[in-house]
Coordinates of N, CA and C in Angstrom, one line a residue:
X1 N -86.2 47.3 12.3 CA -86.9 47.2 11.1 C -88.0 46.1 11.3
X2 N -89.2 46.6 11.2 CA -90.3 45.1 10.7 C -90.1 44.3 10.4
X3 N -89.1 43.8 9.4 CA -88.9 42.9 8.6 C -88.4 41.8 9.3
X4 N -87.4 42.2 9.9 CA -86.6 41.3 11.0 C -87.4 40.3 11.9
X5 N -88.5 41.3 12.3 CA -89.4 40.8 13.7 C -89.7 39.1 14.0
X6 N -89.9 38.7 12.7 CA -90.5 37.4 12.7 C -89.0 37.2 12.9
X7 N -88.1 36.6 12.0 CA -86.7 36.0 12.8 C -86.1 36.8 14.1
X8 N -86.3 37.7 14.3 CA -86.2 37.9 16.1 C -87.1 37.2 16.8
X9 N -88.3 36.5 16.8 CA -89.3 36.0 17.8 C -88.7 34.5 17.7
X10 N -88.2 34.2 16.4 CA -87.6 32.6 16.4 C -86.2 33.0 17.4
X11 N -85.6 33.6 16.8 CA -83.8 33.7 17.9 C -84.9 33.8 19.4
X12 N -85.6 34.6 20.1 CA -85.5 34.6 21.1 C -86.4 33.1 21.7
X13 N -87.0 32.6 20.8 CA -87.7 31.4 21.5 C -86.6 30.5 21.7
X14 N -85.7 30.2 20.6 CA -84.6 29.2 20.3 C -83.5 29.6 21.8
X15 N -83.4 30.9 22.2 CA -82.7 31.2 23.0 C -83.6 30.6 24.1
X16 N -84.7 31.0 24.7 CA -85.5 30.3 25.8 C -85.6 28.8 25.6
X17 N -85.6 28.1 25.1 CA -85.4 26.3 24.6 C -84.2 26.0 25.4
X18 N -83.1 26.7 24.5 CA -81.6 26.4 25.2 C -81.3 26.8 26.4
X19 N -82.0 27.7 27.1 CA -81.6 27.9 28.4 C -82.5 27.5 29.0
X20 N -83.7 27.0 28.7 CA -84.2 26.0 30.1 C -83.7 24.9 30.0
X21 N -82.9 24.1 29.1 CA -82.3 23.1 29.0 C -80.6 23.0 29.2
X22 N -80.8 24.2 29.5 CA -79.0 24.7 30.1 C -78.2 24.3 29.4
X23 N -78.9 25.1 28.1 CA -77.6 24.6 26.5 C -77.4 26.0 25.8
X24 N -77.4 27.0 26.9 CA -77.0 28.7 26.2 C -76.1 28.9 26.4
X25 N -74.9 28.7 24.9 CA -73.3 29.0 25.6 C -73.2 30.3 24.7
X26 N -72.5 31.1 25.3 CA -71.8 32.1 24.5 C -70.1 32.0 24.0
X27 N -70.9 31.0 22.8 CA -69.4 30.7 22.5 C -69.5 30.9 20.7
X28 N -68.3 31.5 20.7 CA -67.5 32.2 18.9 C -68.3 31.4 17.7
X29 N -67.9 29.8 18.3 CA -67.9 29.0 17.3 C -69.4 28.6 17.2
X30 N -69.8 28.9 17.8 CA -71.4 29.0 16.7 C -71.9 29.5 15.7
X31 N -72.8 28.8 15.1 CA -72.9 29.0 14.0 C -74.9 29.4 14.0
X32 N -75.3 30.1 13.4 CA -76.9 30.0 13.5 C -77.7 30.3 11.9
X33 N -78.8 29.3 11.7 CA -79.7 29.6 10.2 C -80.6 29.6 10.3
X34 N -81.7 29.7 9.4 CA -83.3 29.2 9.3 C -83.0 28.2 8.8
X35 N -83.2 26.7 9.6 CA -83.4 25.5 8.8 C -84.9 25.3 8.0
X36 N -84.8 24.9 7.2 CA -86.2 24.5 6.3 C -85.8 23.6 5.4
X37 N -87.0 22.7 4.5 CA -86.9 21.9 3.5 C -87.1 22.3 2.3
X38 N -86.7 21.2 1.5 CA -87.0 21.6 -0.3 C -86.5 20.4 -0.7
X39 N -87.6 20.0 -1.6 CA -87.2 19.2 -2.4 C -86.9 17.9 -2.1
X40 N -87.1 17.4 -0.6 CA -86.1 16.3 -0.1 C -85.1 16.3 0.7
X41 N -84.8 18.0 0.7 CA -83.2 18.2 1.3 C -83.4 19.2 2.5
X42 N -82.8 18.5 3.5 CA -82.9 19.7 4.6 C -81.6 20.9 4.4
X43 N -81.8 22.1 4.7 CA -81.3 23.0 4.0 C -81.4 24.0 5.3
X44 N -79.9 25.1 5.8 CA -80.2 26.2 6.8 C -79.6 27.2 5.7
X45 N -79.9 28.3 6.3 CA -79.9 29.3 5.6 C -79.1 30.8 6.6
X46 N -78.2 31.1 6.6 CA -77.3 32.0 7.3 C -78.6 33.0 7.8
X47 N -78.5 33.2 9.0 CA -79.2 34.0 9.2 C -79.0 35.7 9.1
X48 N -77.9 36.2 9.1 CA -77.8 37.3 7.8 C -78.2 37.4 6.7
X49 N -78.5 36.4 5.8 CA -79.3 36.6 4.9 C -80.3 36.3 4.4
X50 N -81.3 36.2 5.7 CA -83.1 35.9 5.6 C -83.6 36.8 6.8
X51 N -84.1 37.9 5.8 CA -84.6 39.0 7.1 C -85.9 38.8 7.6
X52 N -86.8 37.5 6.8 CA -87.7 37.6 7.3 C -88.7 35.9 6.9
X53 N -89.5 35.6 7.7 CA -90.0 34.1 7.4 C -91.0 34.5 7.2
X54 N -92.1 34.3 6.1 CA -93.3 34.6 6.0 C -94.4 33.4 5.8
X55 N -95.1 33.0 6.1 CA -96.2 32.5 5.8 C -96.9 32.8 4.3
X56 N -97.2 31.5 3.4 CA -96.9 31.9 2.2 C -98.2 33.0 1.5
X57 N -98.2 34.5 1.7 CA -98.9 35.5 1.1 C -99.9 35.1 -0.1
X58 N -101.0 35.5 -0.2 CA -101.8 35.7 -1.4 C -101.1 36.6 -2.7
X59 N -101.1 35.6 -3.8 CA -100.4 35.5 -4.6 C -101.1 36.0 -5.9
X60 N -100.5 37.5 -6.8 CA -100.9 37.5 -8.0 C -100.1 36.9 -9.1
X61 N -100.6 36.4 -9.9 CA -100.0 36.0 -11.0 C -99.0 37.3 -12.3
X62 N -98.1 36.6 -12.2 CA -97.4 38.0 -13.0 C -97.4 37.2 -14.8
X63 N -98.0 37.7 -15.5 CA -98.2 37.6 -16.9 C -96.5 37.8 -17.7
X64 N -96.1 36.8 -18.4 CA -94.9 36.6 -19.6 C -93.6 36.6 -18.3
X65 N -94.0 35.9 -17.0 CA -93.0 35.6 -16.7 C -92.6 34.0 -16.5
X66 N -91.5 33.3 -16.1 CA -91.1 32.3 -16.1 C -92.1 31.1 -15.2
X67 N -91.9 30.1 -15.5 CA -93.3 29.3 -14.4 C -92.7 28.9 -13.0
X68 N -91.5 29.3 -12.9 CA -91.3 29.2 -11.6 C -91.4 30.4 -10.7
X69 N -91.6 31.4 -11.2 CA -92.2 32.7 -10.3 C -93.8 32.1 -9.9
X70 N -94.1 32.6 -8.6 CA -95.6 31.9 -8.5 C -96.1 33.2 -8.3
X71 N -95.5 34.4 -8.2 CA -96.3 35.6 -8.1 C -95.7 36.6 -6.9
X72 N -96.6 37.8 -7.3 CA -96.1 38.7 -6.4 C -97.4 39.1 -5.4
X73 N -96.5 39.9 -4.2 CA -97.5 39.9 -3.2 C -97.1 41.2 -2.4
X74 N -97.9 41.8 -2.0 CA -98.1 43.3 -1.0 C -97.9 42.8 0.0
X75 N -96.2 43.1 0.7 CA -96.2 43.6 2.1 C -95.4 44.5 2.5
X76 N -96.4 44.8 3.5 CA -96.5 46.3 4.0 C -96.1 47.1 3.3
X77 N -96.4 47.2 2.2 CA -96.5 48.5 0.9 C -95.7 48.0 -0.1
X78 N -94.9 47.0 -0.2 CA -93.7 46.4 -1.0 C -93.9 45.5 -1.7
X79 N -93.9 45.9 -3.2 CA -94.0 44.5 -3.7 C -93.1 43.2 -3.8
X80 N -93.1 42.2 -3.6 CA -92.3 40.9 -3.0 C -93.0 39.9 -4.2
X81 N -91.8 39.9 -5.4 CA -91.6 38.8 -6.0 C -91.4 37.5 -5.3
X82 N -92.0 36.6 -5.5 CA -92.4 35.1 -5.2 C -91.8 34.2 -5.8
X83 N -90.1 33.5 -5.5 CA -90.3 32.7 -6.7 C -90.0 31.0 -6.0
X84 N -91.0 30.2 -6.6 CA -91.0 28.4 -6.6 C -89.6 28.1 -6.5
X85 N -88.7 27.7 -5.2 CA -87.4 27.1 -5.5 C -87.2 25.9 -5.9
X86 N -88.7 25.0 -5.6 CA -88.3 23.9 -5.9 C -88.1 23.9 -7.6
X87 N -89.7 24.8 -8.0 CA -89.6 24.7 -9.3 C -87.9 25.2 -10.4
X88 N -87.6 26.3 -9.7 CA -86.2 26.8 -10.2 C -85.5 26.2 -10.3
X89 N -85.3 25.0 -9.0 CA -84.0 24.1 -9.1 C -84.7 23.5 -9.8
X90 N -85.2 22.7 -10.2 CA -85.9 21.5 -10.8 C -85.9 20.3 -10.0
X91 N -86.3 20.6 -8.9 CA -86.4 19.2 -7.6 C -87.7 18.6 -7.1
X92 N -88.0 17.4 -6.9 CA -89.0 17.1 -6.7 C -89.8 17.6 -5.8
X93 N -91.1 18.0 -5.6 CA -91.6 18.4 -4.8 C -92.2 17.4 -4.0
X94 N -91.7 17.5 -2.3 CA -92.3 16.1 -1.6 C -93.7 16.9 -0.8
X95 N -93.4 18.4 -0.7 CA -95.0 18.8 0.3 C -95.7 18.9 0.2
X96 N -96.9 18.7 0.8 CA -98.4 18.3 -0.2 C -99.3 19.4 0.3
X97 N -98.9 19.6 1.8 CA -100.1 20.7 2.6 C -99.4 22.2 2.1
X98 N -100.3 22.8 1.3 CA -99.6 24.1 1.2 C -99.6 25.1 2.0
X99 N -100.7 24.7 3.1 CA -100.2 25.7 4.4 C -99.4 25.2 5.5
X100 N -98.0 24.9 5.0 CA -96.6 24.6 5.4 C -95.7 25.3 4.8
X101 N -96.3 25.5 3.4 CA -95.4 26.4 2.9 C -95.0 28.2 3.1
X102 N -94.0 28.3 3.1 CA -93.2 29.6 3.9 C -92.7 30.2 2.7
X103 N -91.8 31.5 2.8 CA -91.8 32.5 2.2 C -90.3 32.7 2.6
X104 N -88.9 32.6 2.6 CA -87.9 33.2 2.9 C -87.8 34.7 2.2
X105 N -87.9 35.5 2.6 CA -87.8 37.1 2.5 C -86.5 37.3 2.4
X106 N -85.6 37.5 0.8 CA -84.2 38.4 0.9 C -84.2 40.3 0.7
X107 N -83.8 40.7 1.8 CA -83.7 42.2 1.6 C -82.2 42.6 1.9
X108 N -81.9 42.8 0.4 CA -81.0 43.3 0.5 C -81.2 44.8 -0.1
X109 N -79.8 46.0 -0.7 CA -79.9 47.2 -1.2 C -80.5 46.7 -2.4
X110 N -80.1 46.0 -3.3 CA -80.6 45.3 -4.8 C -81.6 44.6 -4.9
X111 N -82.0 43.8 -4.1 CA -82.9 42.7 -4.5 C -83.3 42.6 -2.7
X112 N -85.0 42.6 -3.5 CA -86.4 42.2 -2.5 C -86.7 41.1 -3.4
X113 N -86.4 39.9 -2.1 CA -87.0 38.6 -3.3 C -87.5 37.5 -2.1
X114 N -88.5 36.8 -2.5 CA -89.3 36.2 -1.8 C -89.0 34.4 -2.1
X115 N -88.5 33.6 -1.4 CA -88.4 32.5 -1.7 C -89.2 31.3 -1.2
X116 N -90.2 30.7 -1.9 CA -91.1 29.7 -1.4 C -90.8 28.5 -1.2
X117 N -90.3 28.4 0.2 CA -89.7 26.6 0.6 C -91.2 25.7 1.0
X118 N -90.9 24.5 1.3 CA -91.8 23.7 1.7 C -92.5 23.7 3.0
X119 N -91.1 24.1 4.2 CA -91.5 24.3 5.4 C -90.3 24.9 6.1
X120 N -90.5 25.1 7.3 CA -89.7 25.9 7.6 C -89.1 25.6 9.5
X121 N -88.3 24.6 10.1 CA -88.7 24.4 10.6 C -88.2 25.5 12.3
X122 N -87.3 26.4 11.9 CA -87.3 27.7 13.1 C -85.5 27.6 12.5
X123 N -84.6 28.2 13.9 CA -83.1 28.8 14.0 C -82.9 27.7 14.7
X124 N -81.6 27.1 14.0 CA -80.9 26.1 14.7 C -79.5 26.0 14.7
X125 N -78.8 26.2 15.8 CA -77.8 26.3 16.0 C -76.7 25.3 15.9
X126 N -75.6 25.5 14.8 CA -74.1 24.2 14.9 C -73.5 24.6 15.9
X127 N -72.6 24.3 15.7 CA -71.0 24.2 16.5 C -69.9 24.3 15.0
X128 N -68.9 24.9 15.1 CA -67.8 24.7 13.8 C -67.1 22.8 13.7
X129 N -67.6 22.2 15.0 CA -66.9 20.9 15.1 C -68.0 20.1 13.9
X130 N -69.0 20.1 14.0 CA -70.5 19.9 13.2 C -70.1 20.2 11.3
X131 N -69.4 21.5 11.3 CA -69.3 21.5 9.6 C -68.2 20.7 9.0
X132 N -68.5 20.5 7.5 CA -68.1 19.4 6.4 C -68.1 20.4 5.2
X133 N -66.7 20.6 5.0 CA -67.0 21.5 3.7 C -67.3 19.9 2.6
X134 N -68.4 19.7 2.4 CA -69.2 19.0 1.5 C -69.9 19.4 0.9
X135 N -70.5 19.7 -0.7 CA -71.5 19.4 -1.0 C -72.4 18.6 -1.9
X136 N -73.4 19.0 -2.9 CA -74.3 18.1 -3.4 C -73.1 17.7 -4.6
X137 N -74.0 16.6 -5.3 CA -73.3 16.4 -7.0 C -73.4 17.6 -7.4
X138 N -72.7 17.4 -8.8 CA -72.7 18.6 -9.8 C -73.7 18.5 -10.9
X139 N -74.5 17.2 -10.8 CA -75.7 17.3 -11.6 C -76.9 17.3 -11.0
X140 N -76.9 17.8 -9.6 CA -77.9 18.6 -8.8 C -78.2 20.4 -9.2
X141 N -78.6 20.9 -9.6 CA -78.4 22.1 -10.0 C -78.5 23.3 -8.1
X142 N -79.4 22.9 -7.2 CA -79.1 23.1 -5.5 C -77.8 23.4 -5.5
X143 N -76.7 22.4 -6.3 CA -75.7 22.4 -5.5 C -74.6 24.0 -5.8
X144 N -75.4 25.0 -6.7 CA -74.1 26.2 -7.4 C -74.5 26.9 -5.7
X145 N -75.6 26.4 -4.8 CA -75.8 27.7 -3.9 C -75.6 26.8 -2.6
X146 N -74.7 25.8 -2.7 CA -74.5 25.3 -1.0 C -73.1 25.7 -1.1
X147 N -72.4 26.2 0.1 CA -71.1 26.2 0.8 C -71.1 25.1 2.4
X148 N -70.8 23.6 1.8 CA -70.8 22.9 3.0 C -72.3 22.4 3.8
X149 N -71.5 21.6 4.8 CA -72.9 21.3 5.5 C -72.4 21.2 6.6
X150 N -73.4 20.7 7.2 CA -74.0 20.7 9.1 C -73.9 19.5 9.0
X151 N -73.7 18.3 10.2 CA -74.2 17.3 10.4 C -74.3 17.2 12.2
X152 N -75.8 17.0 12.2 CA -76.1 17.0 13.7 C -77.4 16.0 13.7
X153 N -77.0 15.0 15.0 CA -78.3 14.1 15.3 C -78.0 13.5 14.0
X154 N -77.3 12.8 13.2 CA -77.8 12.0 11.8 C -78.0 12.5 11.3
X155 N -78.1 13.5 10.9 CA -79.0 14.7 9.7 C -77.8 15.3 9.1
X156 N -78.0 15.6 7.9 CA -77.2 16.5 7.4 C -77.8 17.7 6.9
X157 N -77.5 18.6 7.3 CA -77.9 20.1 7.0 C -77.2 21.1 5.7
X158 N -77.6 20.9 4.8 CA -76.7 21.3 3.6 C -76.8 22.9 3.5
X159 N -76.1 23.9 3.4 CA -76.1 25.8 3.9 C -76.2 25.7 2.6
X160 N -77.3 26.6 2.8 CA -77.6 27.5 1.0 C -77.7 28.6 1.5
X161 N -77.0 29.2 0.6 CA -76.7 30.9 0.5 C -77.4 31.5 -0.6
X162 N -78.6 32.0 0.3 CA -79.3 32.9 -0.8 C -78.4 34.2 -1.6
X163 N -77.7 34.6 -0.8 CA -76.9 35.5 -2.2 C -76.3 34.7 -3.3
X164 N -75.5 33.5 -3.2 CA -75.3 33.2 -4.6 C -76.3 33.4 -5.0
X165 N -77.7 33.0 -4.8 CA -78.5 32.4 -5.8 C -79.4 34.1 -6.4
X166 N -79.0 34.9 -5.4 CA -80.0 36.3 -5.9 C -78.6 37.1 -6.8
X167 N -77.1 36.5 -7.1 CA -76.5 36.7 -8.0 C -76.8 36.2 -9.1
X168 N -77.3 34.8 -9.3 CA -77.2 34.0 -10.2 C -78.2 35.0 -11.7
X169 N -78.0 35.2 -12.9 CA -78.3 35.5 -14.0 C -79.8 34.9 -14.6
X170 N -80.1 33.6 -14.0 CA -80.9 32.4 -14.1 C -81.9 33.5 -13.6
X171 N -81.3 33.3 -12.2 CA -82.4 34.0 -11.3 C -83.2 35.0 -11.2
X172 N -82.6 36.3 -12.2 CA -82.8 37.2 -12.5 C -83.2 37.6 -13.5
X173 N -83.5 36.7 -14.4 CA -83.8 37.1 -16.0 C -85.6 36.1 -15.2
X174 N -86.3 36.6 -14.8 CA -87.4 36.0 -14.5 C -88.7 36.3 -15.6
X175 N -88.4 36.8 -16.9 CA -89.6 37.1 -17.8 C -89.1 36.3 -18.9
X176 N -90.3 35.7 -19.7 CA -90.2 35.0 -21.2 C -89.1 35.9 -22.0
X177 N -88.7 35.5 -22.8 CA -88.0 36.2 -23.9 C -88.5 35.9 -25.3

């Protein structure tokens, strides 16, 4: 599928990195996401469920819907609702260049939905020794869509699961009432 293509060109570069650096194991316990930011928070994302990274599309405005939709956009024949995570979560926005900003692509059978992170930075691979079933406070609103985190190099990598969040009711009632 097309869709895929751009996260296949990341898996196969991320695989050429690790094997010239003779770090390509084929081993169970790996784990693989699209890492990217938001808000402050570094954040991977299962790569089963981001079919596609996009660069952030020319954007129409959709009239009587919520202000964190930033719009919808034509690709390759499909229309691809757009919606502001930071704005949804209510998190501070730290990125300033908006051509940094990216496009997570969910395709699933129900929901074609377009998610606008800050940046995006490729597929990065754990180990199961690496996760912390940890996550955010409970007066982070981020935290209904993390299951755990990563911690590698000093960093903590917090897993958001775009299906909670393309279950969430919030998420889906995207028009004024």
């Amino acid at each position: 599928m097309a869709s895929n293509g751009f996260i296949e060109l990341l898996r196969l570069a991320d695989r050429g990195i690790k094997r010239k650096k003779g770090k390509l194991l084929a081993n169970a316990s790996q784990w693989q996401g699209v890492a990217f930011k938001l808000g402050g928070y570094h954040l991977v994302a299962p790569l089963g469920e981001v079919s596609e990274v996009l660069t952030l599309p020319e954007l129409t405005p959709v009239p009587l819907s919520k202000s964190w939709i930033s719009g919808i956009a034509n690709v390759r024949g499909r229309v691809l609702p757009v919606t502001n995570l930071v704005s949804f979560l209510k998190l501070e926005q730290t990125q300033q260049r908006a051509s940094e900003y990216k496009v997570l692509v969910v395709d699933k059978p129900k929901i074609f939905a377009g998610l606008q992170v800050e940046q995006v930075m490729g597929i990065y691979t754990f180990s199961q020794k690496q996760y912390e079933a940890v996550g955010l406070a409970n007066d982070v609103l981020l935290s209904a869509y993390i299951h755990g985190r990563f911690r590698q190099d000093q960093q903590e990598w917090y897993i958001f699961m775009p299906s909670l969040l393309t279950e969430d009711s919030r998420f889906l009632e995207a028009g004024l009432s």
